[in-house]
PDB file of C-alpha atoms in Angstrom:
ATOM      1  CA  MET A  15       8.214  -7.439  18.218  1.00  0.00           C
ATOM      2  CA  ARG A  16      10.955  -8.184  15.724  1.00  0.00           C
ATOM      3  CA  ASP A  17      13.384  -5.491  14.635  1.00  0.00           C
ATOM      4  CA  PHE A  18      16.300  -5.808  12.279  1.00  0.00           C
ATOM      5  CA  ASP A  19      18.592  -8.666  13.088  1.00  0.00           C
ATOM      6  CA  ASP A  20      20.496 -10.626  10.488  1.00  0.00           C
ATOM      7  CA  ASN A  21      17.539 -11.552   8.320  1.00  0.00           C
ATOM      8  CA  GLU A  22      18.052 -11.618   4.584  1.00  0.00           C
ATOM      9  CA  PHE A  23      14.709  -9.955   3.898  1.00  0.00           C
ATOM     10  CA  PRO A  24      12.928  -7.079   5.662  1.00  0.00           C
ATOM     11  CA  LEU A  25       9.627  -7.391   7.500  1.00  0.00           C
ATOM     12  CA  ALA A  26       7.836  -5.708   4.589  1.00  0.00           C
ATOM     13  CA  TYR A  27       8.211  -3.430   1.601  1.00  0.00           C
ATOM     14  CA  LEU A  28       6.431  -0.202   0.796  1.00  0.00           C
ATOM     15  CA  ILE A  29       5.937  -0.602  -2.945  1.00  0.00           C
ATOM     16  CA  THR A  30       4.645   2.300  -5.015  1.00  0.00           C
ATOM     17  CA  PHE A  31       4.113   2.506  -8.751  1.00  0.00           C
ATOM     18  CA  ARG A  32       2.802   5.426 -10.762  1.00  0.00           C
ATOM     19  CA  CYS A  33       0.556   5.738 -13.758  1.00  0.00           C
ATOM     20  CA  TYR A  34       2.260   6.610 -17.019  1.00  0.00           C
ATOM     21  CA  GLY A  35       3.034  10.283 -17.554  1.00  0.00           C
ATOM     22  CA  THR A  36       1.562  11.581 -14.289  1.00  0.00           C
ATOM     23  CA  TRP A  37       4.787  12.591 -12.514  1.00  0.00           C
ATOM     24  CA  LEU A  38       7.630  13.653 -14.778  1.00  0.00           C
ATOM     25  CA  HIS A  39      11.164  14.842 -14.014  1.00  0.00           C
ATOM     26  CA  GLY A  40      11.190  18.542 -13.191  1.00  0.00           C
ATOM     27  CA  ASP A  41       7.677  18.393 -11.698  1.00  0.00           C
ATOM     28  CA  GLU A  42       6.881  20.894  -8.933  1.00  0.00           C
ATOM     29  CA  ARG A  43       6.316  17.981  -6.516  1.00  0.00           C
ATOM     30  CA  GLY A  44       9.969  17.021  -6.948  1.00  0.00           C
ATOM     31  CA  SER A  45      11.445  14.031  -8.693  1.00  0.00           C
ATOM     32  CA  TYR A  46      14.450  11.731  -8.548  1.00  0.00           C
ATOM     33  CA  ARG A  47      16.895  10.316 -11.036  1.00  0.00           C
ATOM     34  CA  ARG A  48      18.635   6.999 -10.619  1.00  0.00           C
ATOM     35  CA  SER A  49      22.350   7.213 -11.207  1.00  0.00           C
ATOM     36  CA  HIS A  50      24.557   4.333 -12.205  1.00  0.00           C
ATOM     37  CA  GLY A  51      28.290   3.981 -12.495  1.00  0.00           C
ATOM     38  CA  ILE A  52      30.984   4.161  -9.851  1.00  0.00           C
ATOM     39  CA  ILE A  53      28.618   5.649  -7.290  1.00  0.00           C
ATOM     40  CA  SER A  54      25.054   4.502  -7.731  1.00  0.00           C
ATOM     41  CA  GLY A  55      22.055   5.846  -5.927  1.00  0.00           C
ATOM     42  CA  VAL A  56      19.300   8.364  -6.328  1.00  0.00           C
ATOM     43  CA  SER A  57      19.670  12.091  -6.789  1.00  0.00           C
ATOM     44  CA  ARG A  58      16.945  14.696  -6.373  1.00  0.00           C
ATOM     45  CA  ILE A  59      16.034  16.759  -9.424  1.00  0.00           C
ATOM     46  CA  PRO A  60      14.977  20.334  -8.625  1.00  0.00           C
ATOM     47  CA  VAL A  61      11.819  21.890 -10.031  1.00  0.00           C
ATOM     48  CA  ARG A  62      12.557  22.560 -13.698  1.00  0.00           C
ATOM     49  CA  PRO A  63       9.523  23.486 -15.805  1.00  0.00           C
ATOM     50  CA  GLY A  64      11.575  23.236 -19.008  1.00  0.00           C
ATOM     51  CA  LEU A  65      12.590  19.665 -18.246  1.00  0.00           C
ATOM     52  CA  LYS A  66       8.997  18.726 -17.449  1.00  0.00           C
ATOM     53  CA  ALA A  67       7.826  20.324 -20.711  1.00  0.00           C
ATOM     54  CA  ALA A  68      10.497  18.438 -22.677  1.00  0.00           C
ATOM     55  CA  GLU A  69       9.478  15.130 -21.091  1.00  0.00           C
ATOM     56  CA  THR A  70       5.815  15.871 -21.779  1.00  0.00           C
ATOM     57  CA  THR A  71       6.551  16.195 -25.509  1.00  0.00           C
ATOM     58  CA  GLN A  72       8.227  12.763 -25.452  1.00  0.00           C
ATOM     59  CA  LEU A  73       5.218  10.899 -24.049  1.00  0.00           C
ATOM     60  CA  LYS A  74       4.008   8.136 -26.381  1.00  0.00           C
ATOM     61  CA  HIS A  75       0.395   8.746 -25.370  1.00  0.00           C
ATOM     62  CA  PRO A  76      -1.484  11.006 -22.938  1.00  0.00           C
ATOM     63  CA  PRO A  77      -0.929  10.459 -19.194  1.00  0.00           C
ATOM     64  CA  VAL A  78      -2.980   7.662 -17.662  1.00  0.00           C
ATOM     65  CA  THR A  79      -5.308   8.230 -14.732  1.00  0.00           C
ATOM     66  CA  LEU A  80      -7.479   5.548 -13.198  1.00  0.00           C
ATOM     67  CA  ASN A  81     -11.222   5.969 -12.739  1.00  0.00           C
ATOM     68  CA  ASP A  82     -13.121   4.318  -9.881  1.00  0.00           C
ATOM     69  CA  THR A  83     -13.839   1.135 -11.852  1.00  0.00           C
ATOM     70  CA  GLN A  84     -10.223   0.781 -12.953  1.00  0.00           C
ATOM     71  CA  ARG A  85      -9.024   1.343  -9.383  1.00  0.00           C
ATOM     72  CA  VAL A  86     -11.179  -1.546  -8.160  1.00  0.00           C
ATOM     73  CA  VAL A  87      -9.792  -3.827 -10.902  1.00  0.00           C
ATOM     74  CA  VAL A  88      -6.200  -2.911 -10.030  1.00  0.00           C
ATOM     75  CA  GLU A  89      -6.763  -3.557  -6.319  1.00  0.00           C
ATOM     76  CA  LYS A  90      -8.306  -6.942  -7.087  1.00  0.00           C
ATOM     77  CA  ALA A  91      -5.343  -7.835  -9.341  1.00  0.00           C
ATOM     78  CA  VAL A  92      -2.792  -6.934  -6.636  1.00  0.00           C
ATOM     79  CA  ARG A  93      -4.725  -9.008  -4.103  1.00  0.00           C
ATOM     80  CA  GLU A  94      -4.726 -11.901  -6.588  1.00  0.00           C
ATOM     81  CA  VAL A  95      -0.922 -11.735  -6.891  1.00  0.00           C
ATOM     82  CA  CYS A  96      -0.579 -11.839  -3.112  1.00  0.00           C
ATOM     83  CA  LEU A  97      -2.995 -14.740  -2.735  1.00  0.00           C
ATOM     84  CA  HIS A  98      -1.439 -16.754  -5.565  1.00  0.00           C
ATOM     85  CA  ARG A  99       2.174 -16.173  -4.450  1.00  0.00           C
ATOM     86  CA  LYS A 100       1.440 -16.280  -0.722  1.00  0.00           C
ATOM     87  CA  TYR A 101       2.588 -12.711   0.000  1.00  0.00           C
ATOM     88  CA  ARG A 102       1.113 -10.924   2.988  1.00  0.00           C
ATOM     89  CA  LEU A 103      -0.626  -7.778   1.801  1.00  0.00           C
ATOM     90  CA  ARG A 104      -0.692  -5.461   4.816  1.00  0.00           C
ATOM     91  CA  ALA A 105      -2.161  -2.407   3.081  1.00  0.00           C
ATOM     92  CA  ILE A 106      -3.183  -1.187  -0.357  1.00  0.00           C
ATOM     93  CA  ASN A 107      -4.440   2.120  -1.682  1.00  0.00           C
ATOM     94  CA  VAL A 108      -5.083   2.507  -5.404  1.00  0.00           C
ATOM     95  CA  ARG A 109      -5.200   6.205  -6.256  1.00  0.00           C
ATOM     96  CA  THR A 110      -6.031   7.887  -9.561  1.00  0.00           C
ATOM     97  CA  ASN A 111      -2.360   8.277 -10.502  1.00  0.00           C
ATOM     98  CA  HIS A 112      -0.448   5.755  -8.366  1.00  0.00           C
ATOM     99  CA  VAL A 113      -0.702   2.605  -6.262  1.00  0.00           C
ATOM    100  CA  HIS A 114       0.719   2.116  -2.747  1.00  0.00           C
ATOM    101  CA  THR A 115       1.124  -1.282  -1.117  1.00  0.00           C
ATOM    102  CA  VAL A 116       2.765  -2.618   2.011  1.00  0.00           C
ATOM    103  CA  VAL A 117       3.596  -6.258   1.438  1.00  0.00           C
ATOM    104  CA  SER A 118       5.630  -8.927   3.223  1.00  0.00           C
ATOM    105  CA  ALA A 119       7.410 -11.588   1.201  1.00  0.00           C
ATOM    106  CA  VAL A 120      10.560 -13.638   1.454  1.00  0.00           C
ATOM    107  CA  ARG A 121      12.058 -12.326  -1.780  1.00  0.00           C
ATOM    108  CA  GLU A 122      13.355  -9.159  -3.389  1.00  0.00           C
ATOM    109  CA  PRO A 123      10.745  -6.457  -4.060  1.00  0.00           C
ATOM    110  CA  GLU A 124      11.335  -5.961  -7.804  1.00  0.00           C
ATOM    111  CA  PRO A 125       9.607  -9.194  -8.925  1.00  0.00           C
ATOM    112  CA  ILE A 126       6.687  -8.308  -6.636  1.00  0.00           C
ATOM    113  CA  LEU A 127       6.420  -4.849  -8.209  1.00  0.00           C
ATOM    114  CA  ASP A 128       6.618  -6.358 -11.697  1.00  0.00           C
ATOM    115  CA  ALA A 129       3.866  -8.859 -10.867  1.00  0.00           C
ATOM    116  CA  PHE A 130       1.598  -6.148  -9.457  1.00  0.00           C
ATOM    117  CA  LYS A 131       1.972  -4.116 -12.639  1.00  0.00           C
ATOM    118  CA  SER A 132       1.614  -7.014 -15.086  1.00  0.00           C
ATOM    119  CA  TYR A 133      -1.403  -8.610 -13.347  1.00  0.00           C
ATOM    120  CA  SER A 134      -3.063  -5.172 -13.141  1.00  0.00           C
ATOM    121  CA  THR A 135      -2.420  -4.447 -16.817  1.00  0.00           C
ATOM    122  CA  ARG A 136      -3.831  -7.816 -17.903  1.00  0.00           C
ATOM    123  CA  ALA A 137      -6.895  -7.376 -15.690  1.00  0.00           C
ATOM    124  CA  LEU A 138      -7.578  -3.887 -17.059  1.00  0.00           C
ATOM    125  CA  ARG A 139      -7.278  -5.160 -20.642  1.00  0.00           C
ATOM    126  CA  ARG A 140      -9.298  -8.311 -20.002  1.00  0.00           C
ATOM    127  CA  THR A 141     -12.176  -6.226 -18.630  1.00  0.00           C
ATOM    128  CA  GLY A 142     -12.032  -3.816 -21.568  1.00  0.00           C
ATOM    129  CA  LEU A 143     -10.928  -0.909 -19.373  1.00  0.00           C
ATOM    130  CA  LEU A 144      -7.554  -0.356 -21.068  1.00  0.00           C
ATOM    131  CA  ASN A 145      -6.689  -0.166 -24.747  1.00  0.00           C
ATOM    132  CA  ILE A 146      -3.978  -2.599 -25.912  1.00  0.00           C
ATOM    133  CA  ARG A 147      -1.898   0.349 -27.205  1.00  0.00           C
ATOM    134  CA  ILE A 148      -1.783   2.117 -23.831  1.00  0.00           C
ATOM    135  CA  THR A 149       1.047   1.581 -21.360  1.00  0.00           C
ATOM    136  CA  PRO A 150      -0.596   2.211 -17.985  1.00  0.00           C
ATOM    137  CA  TRP A 151       2.467   2.362 -15.728  1.00  0.00           C
ATOM    138  CA  ALA A 152       5.604   4.455 -15.527  1.00  0.00           C
ATOM    139  CA  ARG A 153       8.898   2.591 -15.668  1.00  0.00           C
ATOM    140  CA  HIS A 154       9.909   0.827 -12.446  1.00  0.00           C
ATOM    141  CA  GLY A 155       8.559   2.185  -9.144  1.00  0.00           C
ATOM    142  CA  SER A 156       9.616   2.683  -5.535  1.00  0.00           C
ATOM    143  CA  THR A 157      10.587  -0.188  -3.243  1.00  0.00           C
ATOM    144  CA  ILE A 158      11.311   0.884   0.333  1.00  0.00           C
ATOM    145  CA  TYR A 159      12.629  -1.778   2.703  1.00  0.00           C
ATOM    146  CA  LEU A 160      10.932  -1.826   6.109  1.00  0.00           C
ATOM    147  CA  TRP A 161      13.176  -3.564   8.645  1.00  0.00           C
ATOM    148  CA  LYS A 162      11.446  -2.535  11.877  1.00  0.00           C
ATOM    149  CA  GLU A 163       7.937  -3.159  13.200  1.00  0.00           C
ATOM    150  CA  ARG A 164       7.432   0.572  13.807  1.00  0.00           C
ATOM    151  CA  ASP A 165       8.350   1.332  10.178  1.00  0.00           C
ATOM    152  CA  VAL A 166       5.814  -1.228   8.956  1.00  0.00           C
ATOM    153  CA  GLU A 167       3.169   0.398  11.153  1.00  0.00           C
ATOM    154  CA  LYS A 168       4.039   3.879   9.828  1.00  0.00           C
ATOM    155  CA  ALA A 169       3.923   2.640   6.227  1.00  0.00           C
ATOM    156  CA  VAL A 170       0.516   0.988   6.707  1.00  0.00           C
ATOM    157  CA  GLU A 171      -0.823   4.169   8.324  1.00  0.00           C
ATOM    158  CA  TYR A 172       0.564   6.279   5.465  1.00  0.00           C
ATOM    159  CA  VAL A 173      -0.925   4.011   2.778  1.00  0.00           C
ATOM    160  CA  LEU A 174      -4.349   3.840   4.394  1.00  0.00           C
ATOM    161  CA  LEU A 175      -4.687   7.298   5.956  1.00  0.00           C
ATOM    162  CA  GLY A 176      -1.871   9.602   4.910  1.00  0.00           C
ATOM    163  CA  GLN A 177      -2.301  10.264   1.226  1.00  0.00           C
ATOM    164  CA  ASP A 178      -2.483  14.025   1.683  1.00  0.00           C
ATOM    165  CA  GLY A 179       0.822  14.282   3.546  1.00  0.00           C
ATOM    166  CA  ASP A 180       4.487  13.554   3.043  1.00  0.00           C
ATOM    167  CA  LEU A 181       5.950  10.095   3.379  1.00  0.00           C
ATOM    168  CA  PRO A 182       7.047   9.492   6.999  1.00  0.00           C
ATOM    169  CA  PRO A 183      10.738   8.923   7.718  1.00  0.00           C
ATOM    170  CA  PHE A 184      11.791   5.283   8.031  1.00  0.00           C
ATOM    171  CA  GLU A 185      14.878   4.115   9.901  1.00  0.00           C
TER     172      GLU A 185
END
C-alpha cells in the first residue's frame, strides 16, 4: 500500500464535470466560487434564489441533461481517452447531469478533464446526439487529488455506489 510520500503526482484524481446549466450559483444544493488574487482558493456561496434566477436568465441555451443513449456515448468517449493516453480509469459513472471519474495518470488533472469533455462532445456530435450549437458542459470541473490508497478506495466507492449521498472526506 502506497500513501503520500514525495511523489509529484497523486495516486489518482476524482474528476467531475457537470452538464451545462444544471447547477448554478445560489442553487439549494450549494455552490462554490473560485477566487483569484492575493489569496486564491474556493469559497462557498450560500443558497441565494435571486442569484440562481439571475444566472438562469444568462444561459445561452436551456440546461443540458443526458439521456441513456448519450450517457453510453460519453462513457465510451472517456474510456477511449484513457485507452489512447494510457490513463488508468478506476471508476466512471455518467449521470444525467454530471460525470464522475476516478483516474490515475502521471500528469496534472486539468488536461485530463479537458480531454474527457472534448472527446465526449465530439462523440455526441458525431453520433448526431448533440446539436453543433449546444455547449454540453459547464466551465471547468472538479479535480480532487487522491494521495492515499484509502482515499482512492473511498472515491471509487462513491463514484460507483454513492451517488445519493454526500462526497466522503478525503485526507
